């Protein structure tokens, strides 16, 4: 058996695994160090009571033969799909058919698995810096060429930096797929409808697909779209991935959803248009047995009036953490970006970003994420998350200020 040769081209570990490895090694060498983690975007607030109650009730149903649930529908239970259509999309003027929404265990799962629908030689574009999952999953499928000098030579990078105000330009050359994540991970910045429009126009002109990751939309407070479908013409060219992880604290529970409108097509072998929706259904049928019933009931409860209020409270808490991080870093003289409509604050570093990571870990016992780990344009920047507790966040910032 020969292994997939493209795995051998991957540089080192997955970013957050590499950070965990370094922190573990540091802790082992410095057992007394009280390390505060503002690295991976993992939540710390407990689940909303409405969510837990729904989960418990569903677990009780599993005790009785009459209400027990075995295999669920591959694409998700109707009750959750309808809640998403009616409570998440309809209020924004986005009408979705029930079979355009797919329930899964995570946006990471969906944004990485979607590439199975692309031709092996599809050309890919990503904003740079970028959530590494989009890049790694396409590299594993052999689409990105070779990784040399910190870049994949068959990947189109769309730089986002302080110089361009974190507003990427559409690719200069024809590509097949563009990944966009807004509010952005890692920079915490957003795009307005007017700034997203050129991407939709590009996709329509070149027959490209937009994979839109909206995992952080619950954090939006400014006048920017929560969904790519708020941009006219997007329904024909975009799929959208959303998650309960950051909205409702589901990082350990696992539930997410993706939208694939029927109008989104690719070109088949005979030159005919093929619906990605049909291909995704085919894939789900063969590869997925659905998210568990109690978890889907828990996710449904996120959309109940109590669930909405309780989840909004947690999001507000993280947003206040982000404001605190921004304020404290600015006071300490750092240049900061993002963190207004997102749980991530992106800061300029005085040294290269891995050196800054090491210094912060060693001298402040604070973990963040080096910008270089998100792509070449991330060099010189650093990401802090707002997901820790208020106390730990304040303590971490105090230590950074003292550096
Ligand atoms: C991050 O820190 O970028 C995210 O937590 C990763 C993820 O959601 O998978």
CSV table of C-alpha atoms and ligand atoms in Angstrom, one decimal:
chain,number,residue,atom,x,y,z
A,1,UNK,CA,0.0,0.0,0.0
A,2,UNK,CA,1.4,3.4,-1.0
A,3,UNK,CA,0.3,6.3,1.2
A,4,UNK,CA,-1.3,9.4,-0.3
A,5,UNK,CA,1.8,11.2,-1.6
A,6,UNK,CA,0.3,14.6,-1.0
A,7,UNK,CA,0.4,14.1,2.8
A,8,UNK,CA,4.1,14.1,2.5
A,9,UNK,CA,4.1,17.6,1.0
A,10,UNK,CA,2.3,19.0,4.0
A,11,UNK,CA,4.4,21.3,6.2
A,12,UNK,CA,4.7,20.0,9.8
A,13,UNK,CA,1.6,19.7,11.9
A,14,UNK,CA,-1.9,21.3,11.8
A,15,UNK,CA,-1.4,24.8,13.2
A,16,UNK,CA,-3.3,24.3,16.5
A,17,UNK,CA,-1.7,20.8,17.0
A,18,UNK,CA,1.7,22.5,16.6
A,19,UNK,CA,0.8,25.1,19.2
A,20,UNK,CA,-0.5,22.5,21.6
A,21,UNK,CA,2.7,20.5,21.1
A,22,UNK,CA,4.9,23.6,21.9
A,23,UNK,CA,2.8,24.5,25.0
A,24,UNK,CA,2.9,21.0,26.3
A,25,UNK,CA,6.7,20.9,25.9
A,26,UNK,CA,7.0,24.3,27.7
A,27,UNK,CA,4.7,23.1,30.5
A,28,UNK,CA,6.7,20.0,31.0
A,29,UNK,CA,9.9,22.0,31.3
A,30,UNK,CA,8.2,24.7,33.5
A,31,UNK,CA,5.7,22.9,35.6
A,32,UNK,CA,5.0,25.9,37.8
A,33,UNK,CA,4.1,28.2,34.9
A,34,UNK,CA,0.5,29.4,35.1
A,35,UNK,CA,-0.2,29.4,31.4
A,36,UNK,CA,-3.2,31.4,30.0
A,37,UNK,CA,-4.5,30.3,26.6
A,38,UNK,CA,-5.8,32.8,24.1
A,39,UNK,CA,-4.7,30.6,21.3
A,40,UNK,CA,-7.2,28.2,19.7
A,41,UNK,CA,-10.7,29.6,19.5
A,42,UNK,CA,-12.3,27.3,22.0
A,43,UNK,CA,-15.2,28.5,24.1
A,44,UNK,CA,-15.3,28.6,27.9
A,45,UNK,CA,-18.8,29.6,28.8
A,46,UNK,CA,-21.1,26.7,29.7
A,47,UNK,CA,-24.0,25.7,27.4
A,48,UNK,CA,-27.2,27.6,27.7
A,49,UNK,CA,-29.8,26.1,30.1
A,50,UNK,CA,-32.4,25.9,27.3
A,51,UNK,CA,-29.9,23.9,25.2
A,52,UNK,CA,-29.1,21.5,28.0
A,53,UNK,CA,-32.7,21.0,28.9
A,54,UNK,CA,-33.5,20.1,25.3
A,55,UNK,CA,-30.6,17.7,25.3
A,56,UNK,CA,-31.8,16.0,28.5
A,57,UNK,CA,-35.3,15.7,27.3
A,58,UNK,CA,-34.1,14.1,24.1
A,59,UNK,CA,-31.9,11.7,26.0
A,60,UNK,CA,-35.0,10.7,28.1
A,61,UNK,CA,-36.9,10.0,24.8
A,62,UNK,CA,-34.2,7.5,24.0
A,63,UNK,CA,-35.2,5.5,27.1
A,64,UNK,CA,-38.7,4.5,25.8
A,65,UNK,CA,-39.4,2.3,22.8
A,66,UNK,CA,-42.0,4.7,21.4
A,67,UNK,CA,-39.8,7.7,21.4
A,68,UNK,CA,-36.4,6.0,20.8
A,69,UNK,CA,-34.5,7.2,17.7
A,70,UNK,CA,-32.2,5.0,15.7
A,71,UNK,CA,-30.5,6.3,12.5
A,72,UNK,CA,-31.6,9.8,11.7
A,73,UNK,CA,-31.9,11.3,8.3
A,74,UNK,CA,-28.5,11.7,6.6
A,75,UNK,CA,-29.1,15.4,5.9
A,76,UNK,CA,-30.5,16.3,9.4
A,77,UNK,CA,-33.9,16.2,11.1
A,78,UNK,CA,-36.6,18.4,9.6
A,79,UNK,CA,-37.2,20.1,13.0
A,80,UNK,CA,-33.7,21.6,13.0
A,81,UNK,CA,-33.6,22.3,9.3
A,82,UNK,CA,-36.9,24.2,9.6
A,83,UNK,CA,-35.7,26.2,12.6
A,84,UNK,CA,-32.6,27.2,10.6
A,85,UNK,CA,-34.6,28.3,7.6
A,86,UNK,CA,-37.2,30.1,9.6
A,87,UNK,CA,-35.2,31.7,12.4
A,88,UNK,CA,-31.8,32.2,10.9
A,89,UNK,CA,-32.3,32.8,7.2
A,90,UNK,CA,-35.9,34.0,6.6
A,91,UNK,CA,-35.5,37.1,8.8
A,92,UNK,CA,-32.7,38.2,6.5
A,93,UNK,CA,-34.8,37.8,3.5
A,94,UNK,CA,-33.1,34.6,2.4
A,95,UNK,CA,-35.7,31.9,1.5
A,96,UNK,CA,-34.2,28.3,1.5
A,97,UNK,CA,-35.8,25.0,0.6
A,98,UNK,CA,-35.6,22.3,3.2
A,99,UNK,CA,-33.3,20.2,1.0
A,100,UNK,CA,-30.8,23.1,0.7
A,101,UNK,CA,-29.8,22.8,4.3
A,102,UNK,CA,-27.5,20.1,5.6
A,103,UNK,CA,-26.8,19.3,9.2
A,104,UNK,CA,-23.3,18.1,10.1
A,105,UNK,CA,-20.9,17.9,13.0
A,106,UNK,CA,-18.9,21.0,12.3
A,107,UNK,CA,-18.0,23.8,9.9
A,108,UNK,CA,-14.4,22.4,9.9
A,109,UNK,CA,-15.8,19.1,8.6
A,110,UNK,CA,-17.9,20.8,5.9
A,111,UNK,CA,-15.3,23.3,4.7
A,112,UNK,CA,-12.7,20.6,4.4
A,113,UNK,CA,-15.0,17.9,2.9
A,114,UNK,CA,-16.6,20.1,0.3
A,115,UNK,CA,-13.4,19.9,-1.8
A,116,UNK,CA,-14.3,16.3,-2.6
A,117,UNK,CA,-16.8,17.8,-5.1
A,118,UNK,CA,-14.1,19.7,-7.0
A,119,UNK,CA,-12.1,18.3,-9.9
A,120,UNK,CA,-8.6,17.1,-8.9
A,121,UNK,CA,-7.0,20.0,-10.8
A,122,UNK,CA,-9.4,22.7,-9.7
A,123,UNK,CA,-7.7,26.0,-9.0
A,124,UNK,CA,-8.2,27.3,-5.5
A,125,UNK,CA,-8.0,30.9,-4.1
A,126,UNK,CA,-7.9,31.8,-0.4
A,127,UNK,CA,-7.7,35.0,1.5
A,128,UNK,CA,-4.3,35.3,3.1
A,129,UNK,CA,-4.0,34.9,6.1
A,130,UNK,CA,-6.6,32.1,6.2
A,131,UNK,CA,-8.1,29.4,8.4
A,132,UNK,CA,-5.7,26.6,7.6
A,133,UNK,CA,-8.3,24.0,7.1
A,134,UNK,CA,-9.2,25.2,3.6
A,135,UNK,CA,-5.6,25.0,2.5
A,136,UNK,CA,-4.7,21.7,4.2
A,137,UNK,CA,-7.7,19.9,2.9
A,138,UNK,CA,-7.0,20.9,-0.7
A,139,UNK,CA,-3.3,20.2,-0.3
A,140,UNK,CA,-4.2,16.7,0.9
A,141,UNK,CA,-6.1,16.2,-2.3
A,142,UNK,CA,-3.1,17.2,-4.3
A,143,UNK,CA,-4.5,20.5,-5.8
A,144,UNK,CA,-2.0,22.9,-4.4
A,145,UNK,CA,1.3,21.8,-5.9
A,146,UNK,CA,4.4,22.1,-3.8
A,147,UNK,CA,5.0,24.0,-0.5
A,148,UNK,CA,8.2,26.0,-0.9
A,149,UNK,CA,9.3,29.1,0.9
A,150,UNK,CA,6.1,29.2,3.0
A,151,UNK,CA,3.8,29.1,-0.1
A,152,UNK,CA,1.9,26.5,-2.1
A,153,UNK,CA,2.9,27.1,-5.7
A,154,UNK,CA,-0.5,26.2,-7.2
A,155,UNK,CA,-2.7,28.2,-4.7
A,156,UNK,CA,-3.9,31.8,-5.4
A,157,UNK,CA,-3.3,33.9,-2.3
A,158,UNK,CA,-5.4,37.0,-1.9
A,159,UNK,CA,-3.5,39.2,0.6
A,160,UNK,CA,-5.4,40.9,3.5
A,161,UNK,CA,-3.2,43.2,5.5
A,162,UNK,CA,-3.1,46.6,7.2
A,163,UNK,CA,-2.0,48.2,3.8
A,164,UNK,CA,-5.2,47.2,2.0
A,165,UNK,CA,-7.4,47.6,5.1
A,166,UNK,CA,-8.0,43.8,5.2
A,167,UNK,CA,-10.1,44.1,2.0
A,168,UNK,CA,-8.9,41.4,-0.4
A,169,UNK,CA,-9.2,41.8,-4.2
A,170,UNK,CA,-10.8,39.1,-6.3
A,171,UNK,CA,-8.1,36.9,-8.1
A,172,UNK,CA,-6.4,38.4,-11.1
A,173,UNK,CA,-6.6,35.0,-12.9
A,174,UNK,CA,-9.5,32.6,-13.4
A,175,UNK,CA,-9.8,30.2,-10.4
A,176,UNK,CA,-12.5,27.6,-9.7
A,177,UNK,CA,-13.1,28.1,-6.0
A,178,UNK,CA,-12.7,31.0,-3.6
A,179,UNK,CA,-12.9,30.5,0.1
A,180,UNK,CA,-14.1,33.5,2.1
A,181,UNK,CA,-14.6,33.6,5.9
A,182,UNK,CA,-16.5,36.6,7.3
A,183,UNK,CA,-16.3,37.7,10.1
A,184,UNK,CA,-12.8,36.6,9.4
A,185,UNK,CA,-10.8,34.0,11.1
A,186,UNK,CA,-8.0,35.0,11.9
A,187,UNK,CA,-8.1,38.8,11.4
A,188,UNK,CA,-11.4,39.4,13.1
A,189,UNK,CA,-12.3,41.9,10.3
A,190,UNK,CA,-15.5,42.0,8.2
A,191,UNK,CA,-16.5,42.9,4.6
A,192,UNK,CA,-19.5,45.1,3.7
A,193,UNK,CA,-22.0,44.0,1.0
A,194,UNK,CA,-20.2,46.4,-1.4
A,195,UNK,CA,-16.9,44.7,-0.7
A,196,UNK,CA,-18.3,41.2,-1.1
A,197,UNK,CA,-20.0,42.1,-4.4
A,198,UNK,CA,-16.9,42.0,-6.6
A,199,UNK,CA,-16.4,38.4,-5.4
A,200,UNK,CA,-19.9,37.4,-6.4
A,201,UNK,CA,-19.4,39.2,-9.7
A,202,UNK,CA,-16.1,37.4,-10.3
A,203,UNK,CA,-17.7,34.0,-9.5
A,204,UNK,CA,-20.6,34.7,-11.9
A,205,UNK,CA,-18.2,35.8,-14.6
A,206,UNK,CA,-15.7,32.9,-14.4
A,207,UNK,CA,-18.1,30.2,-13.2
A,208,UNK,CA,-16.3,29.9,-9.9
A,209,UNK,CA,-17.7,28.7,-6.6
A,210,UNK,CA,-17.5,30.7,-3.4
A,211,UNK,CA,-17.3,28.7,-0.2
A,212,UNK,CA,-18.4,31.1,2.4
A,213,UNK,CA,-17.6,30.3,6.1
A,214,UNK,CA,-20.0,32.3,8.3
A,215,UNK,CA,-19.1,30.5,11.6
A,216,UNK,CA,-18.7,33.8,13.4
A,217,UNK,CA,-21.8,35.6,12.2
A,218,UNK,CA,-23.3,35.7,15.7
A,219,UNK,CA,-20.6,38.3,16.7
A,220,UNK,CA,-21.6,40.9,14.1
A,221,UNK,CA,-22.7,44.2,15.4
A,222,UNK,CA,-21.9,46.5,12.4
A,223,UNK,CA,-23.9,46.9,9.2
A,224,UNK,CA,-22.3,44.0,7.3
A,225,UNK,CA,-24.0,40.9,5.9
A,226,UNK,CA,-24.5,37.9,8.1
A,227,UNK,CA,-24.9,35.7,5.1
A,228,UNK,CA,-23.3,35.8,1.6
A,229,UNK,CA,-26.9,35.4,0.3
A,230,UNK,CA,-27.6,39.0,1.3
A,231,UNK,CA,-25.4,39.9,-1.7
A,232,UNK,CA,-27.5,39.9,-4.9
A,233,UNK,CA,-26.6,37.0,-7.3
A,234,UNK,CA,-24.8,34.9,-4.6
A,235,UNK,CA,-27.4,32.1,-4.6
A,236,UNK,CA,-26.1,30.9,-8.0
A,237,UNK,CA,-22.4,30.8,-7.0
A,238,UNK,CA,-22.1,30.4,-3.2
A,239,UNK,CA,-22.4,27.7,-0.6
A,240,UNK,CA,-22.4,28.8,3.0
A,241,UNK,CA,-21.1,26.9,6.1
A,242,UNK,CA,-22.3,27.9,9.6
A,243,UNK,CA,-21.8,26.4,13.1
A,244,UNK,CA,-23.2,26.3,16.6
A,245,UNK,CA,-19.7,26.1,18.0
A,246,UNK,CA,-19.0,29.7,18.6
A,247,UNK,CA,-22.7,30.9,18.5
A,248,UNK,CA,-23.9,28.5,21.2
A,249,UNK,CA,-20.8,27.0,22.8
A,250,UNK,CA,-21.0,23.7,20.8
A,251,UNK,CA,-17.2,23.1,20.3
A,252,UNK,CA,-17.5,20.0,22.5
A,253,UNK,CA,-21.1,19.1,21.4
A,254,UNK,CA,-20.6,19.3,17.7
A,255,UNK,CA,-23.3,20.6,15.4
A,256,UNK,CA,-23.2,22.8,12.3
A,257,UNK,CA,-25.0,23.3,9.0
A,258,UNK,CA,-24.2,24.1,5.4
A,259,UNK,CA,-26.4,25.7,2.7
A,260,UNK,CA,-26.2,24.5,-0.9
A,261,UNK,CA,-28.8,26.2,-3.1
A,262,UNK,CA,-30.0,24.2,-6.1
A,263,UNK,CA,-28.8,27.0,-8.4
A,264,UNK,CA,-25.2,26.3,-7.6
A,265,UNK,CA,-23.7,24.1,-10.3
A,266,UNK,CA,-20.4,22.9,-11.6
A,267,UNK,CA,-19.5,21.5,-15.0
A,268,UNK,CA,-19.8,17.8,-15.5
A,269,UNK,CA,-17.9,15.4,-17.8
A,270,UNK,CA,-20.1,16.1,-20.8
A,271,UNK,CA,-20.0,19.8,-20.3
A,272,UNK,CA,-23.5,19.8,-18.7
A,273,UNK,CA,-24.3,21.7,-15.5
A,274,UNK,CA,-24.4,19.5,-12.4
A,275,UNK,CA,-26.0,20.6,-9.1
A,276,UNK,CA,-23.6,20.6,-6.2
A,277,UNK,CA,-26.6,20.1,-4.0
A,278,UNK,CA,-27.2,16.7,-5.6
A,279,UNK,CA,-23.5,15.7,-5.4
A,280,UNK,CA,-23.4,16.7,-1.7
A,281,UNK,CA,-26.5,14.6,-1.0
A,282,UNK,CA,-24.8,11.7,-2.8
A,283,UNK,CA,-21.7,12.1,-0.7
A,284,UNK,CA,-23.6,12.5,2.6
A,285,UNK,CA,-25.6,9.4,1.8
A,286,UNK,CA,-22.4,7.3,1.3
A,287,UNK,CA,-20.3,8.9,4.1
A,288,UNK,CA,-22.4,10.3,6.9
A,289,UNK,CA,-25.0,8.9,9.3
A,290,UNK,CA,-26.1,12.2,10.7
A,291,UNK,CA,-25.6,14.1,13.9
A,292,UNK,CA,-27.1,12.4,17.0
A,293,UNK,CA,-30.8,13.1,17.9
A,294,UNK,CA,-30.1,14.7,21.3
A,295,UNK,CA,-27.6,17.1,19.8
A,296,UNK,CA,-29.9,18.1,17.0
A,297,UNK,CA,-32.7,18.8,19.6
A,298,UNK,CA,-30.1,20.8,21.6
A,299,UNK,CA,-29.3,22.8,18.4
A,300,UNK,CA,-33.0,23.4,17.8
A,301,UNK,CA,-33.3,24.9,21.3
A,302,UNK,CA,-30.7,27.5,20.3
A,303,UNK,CA,-33.4,29.1,18.2
A,304,UNK,CA,-36.0,29.1,21.0
A,305,UNK,CA,-36.7,32.5,22.6
A,306,UNK,CA,-34.8,31.4,25.8
A,307,UNK,CA,-32.0,29.8,23.8
A,308,UNK,CA,-31.6,33.0,21.7
A,309,UNK,CA,-31.4,35.2,24.8
A,310,UNK,CA,-29.0,32.9,26.7
A,311,UNK,CA,-26.7,32.3,23.7
A,312,UNK,CA,-26.6,36.1,23.0
A,313,UNK,CA,-25.5,36.6,26.6
A,314,UNK,CA,-22.4,34.4,26.1
A,315,UNK,CA,-21.6,36.1,22.8
A,316,UNK,CA,-21.9,39.5,24.5
A,317,UNK,CA,-19.5,38.2,27.2
A,318,UNK,CA,-16.9,37.2,24.5
A,319,UNK,CA,-17.4,40.5,22.7
A,320,UNK,CA,-16.6,42.4,25.9
A,321,UNK,CA,-13.5,40.3,26.2
A,322,UNK,CA,-12.5,41.3,22.7
A,323,UNK,CA,-13.1,45.0,23.5
A,324,UNK,CA,-10.9,44.5,26.6
A,325,UNK,CA,-8.1,42.9,24.5
A,326,UNK,CA,-8.3,45.7,21.9
A,327,UNK,CA,-8.2,48.4,24.6
A,328,UNK,CA,-5.4,47.0,26.6
A,329,UNK,CA,-3.2,46.2,23.6
A,330,UNK,CA,-3.7,49.7,22.2
A,331,UNK,CA,-2.8,51.2,25.6
A,332,UNK,CA,0.4,49.1,25.5
A,333,UNK,CA,1.2,50.6,22.2
A,334,UNK,CA,0.3,47.8,19.8
A,335,UNK,CA,-1.5,48.3,16.5
A,336,UNK,CA,-4.7,46.2,16.6
A,337,UNK,CA,-7.4,45.1,14.1
A,338,UNK,CA,-10.6,43.1,14.2
A,339,UNK,CA,-12.3,42.2,17.5
A,340,UNK,CA,-15.3,44.3,16.9
A,341,UNK,CA,-17.6,41.9,15.0
A,342,UNK,CA,-15.5,38.9,15.8
A,343,UNK,CA,-14.0,37.0,18.7
A,344,UNK,CA,-10.5,37.4,17.3
A,345,UNK,CA,-8.1,40.4,17.7
A,346,UNK,CA,-5.3,40.6,15.2
A,347,UNK,CA,-2.2,42.6,16.3
A,348,UNK,CA,1.0,43.7,14.7
A,349,UNK,CA,4.1,42.1,16.3
A,350,UNK,CA,7.4,43.8,16.8
A,351,UNK,CA,9.3,40.7,15.8
A,352,UNK,CA,8.4,37.7,13.5
A,353,UNK,CA,5.3,36.0,14.7
A,354,UNK,CA,6.7,32.7,15.9
A,355,UNK,CA,9.4,34.6,17.8
A,356,UNK,CA,6.7,36.7,19.4
A,357,UNK,CA,4.8,33.5,20.3
A,358,UNK,CA,7.8,32.1,22.0
A,359,UNK,CA,8.5,35.3,23.9
A,360,UNK,CA,4.9,35.6,25.1
A,361,UNK,CA,4.9,32.0,26.2
A,362,UNK,CA,8.2,32.3,28.0
A,363,UNK,CA,8.0,35.7,29.5
A,364,UNK,CA,4.2,36.2,30.0
A,365,UNK,CA,3.0,32.6,30.1
A,366,UNK,CA,0.4,33.6,27.5
A,367,UNK,CA,-0.5,31.6,24.4
A,368,UNK,CA,-1.7,33.2,21.2
A,369,UNK,CA,-1.5,32.2,17.6
A,370,UNK,CA,1.4,33.4,15.3
A,371,UNK,CA,0.1,35.0,12.2
A,372,UNK,CA,2.6,33.1,10.0
A,373,UNK,CA,0.7,29.9,10.9
A,374,UNK,CA,-2.3,31.3,8.9
A,375,UNK,CA,-0.3,32.0,5.7
A,376,UNK,CA,2.4,34.2,4.3
A,377,UNK,CA,0.5,37.5,4.8
A,378,UNK,CA,0.1,36.6,8.5
A,379,UNK,CA,3.7,37.1,9.1
A,380,UNK,CA,4.3,40.1,11.4
A,381,UNK,CA,0.9,39.6,13.1
A,382,UNK,CA,-0.5,37.7,16.0
A,383,UNK,CA,-4.0,36.5,16.9
A,384,UNK,CA,-5.6,36.5,20.4
A,385,UNK,CA,-9.0,35.0,21.1
A,386,UNK,CA,-11.7,36.5,23.3
A,387,UNK,CA,-12.9,33.0,24.3
A,388,UNK,CA,-11.2,32.7,27.7
A,389,UNK,CA,-12.9,33.9,31.0
A,390,UNK,CA,-12.9,37.7,31.7
A,391,UNK,CA,-10.5,37.2,34.7
A,392,UNK,CA,-8.0,35.1,32.7
A,393,UNK,CA,-8.2,37.5,29.7
A,394,UNK,CA,-7.6,40.5,32.0
A,395,UNK,CA,-4.7,38.8,33.6
A,396,UNK,CA,-3.2,37.8,30.3
A,397,UNK,CA,-3.4,41.4,29.1
A,398,UNK,CA,-1.9,42.7,32.2
A,399,UNK,CA,1.1,40.4,31.7
A,400,UNK,CA,1.4,41.4,28.0
A,401,UNK,CA,1.4,45.1,29.1
A,402,UNK,CA,4.2,44.4,31.5
A,403,UNK,CA,6.4,42.8,28.8
B,1,LIG,C1,-9.5,28.7,15.6
B,1,LIG,O1,-9.0,28.9,16.6
B,1,LIG,O2,-9.1,29.2,14.5
B,1,LIG,C2,-10.7,27.8,15.6
B,1,LIG,O3,-11.1,27.5,16.9
B,1,LIG,C3,-10.5,26.6,14.9
B,1,LIG,C4,-11.8,25.9,14.6
B,1,LIG,O4,-12.9,26.4,14.8
B,1,LIG,O5,-11.6,24.8,14.1
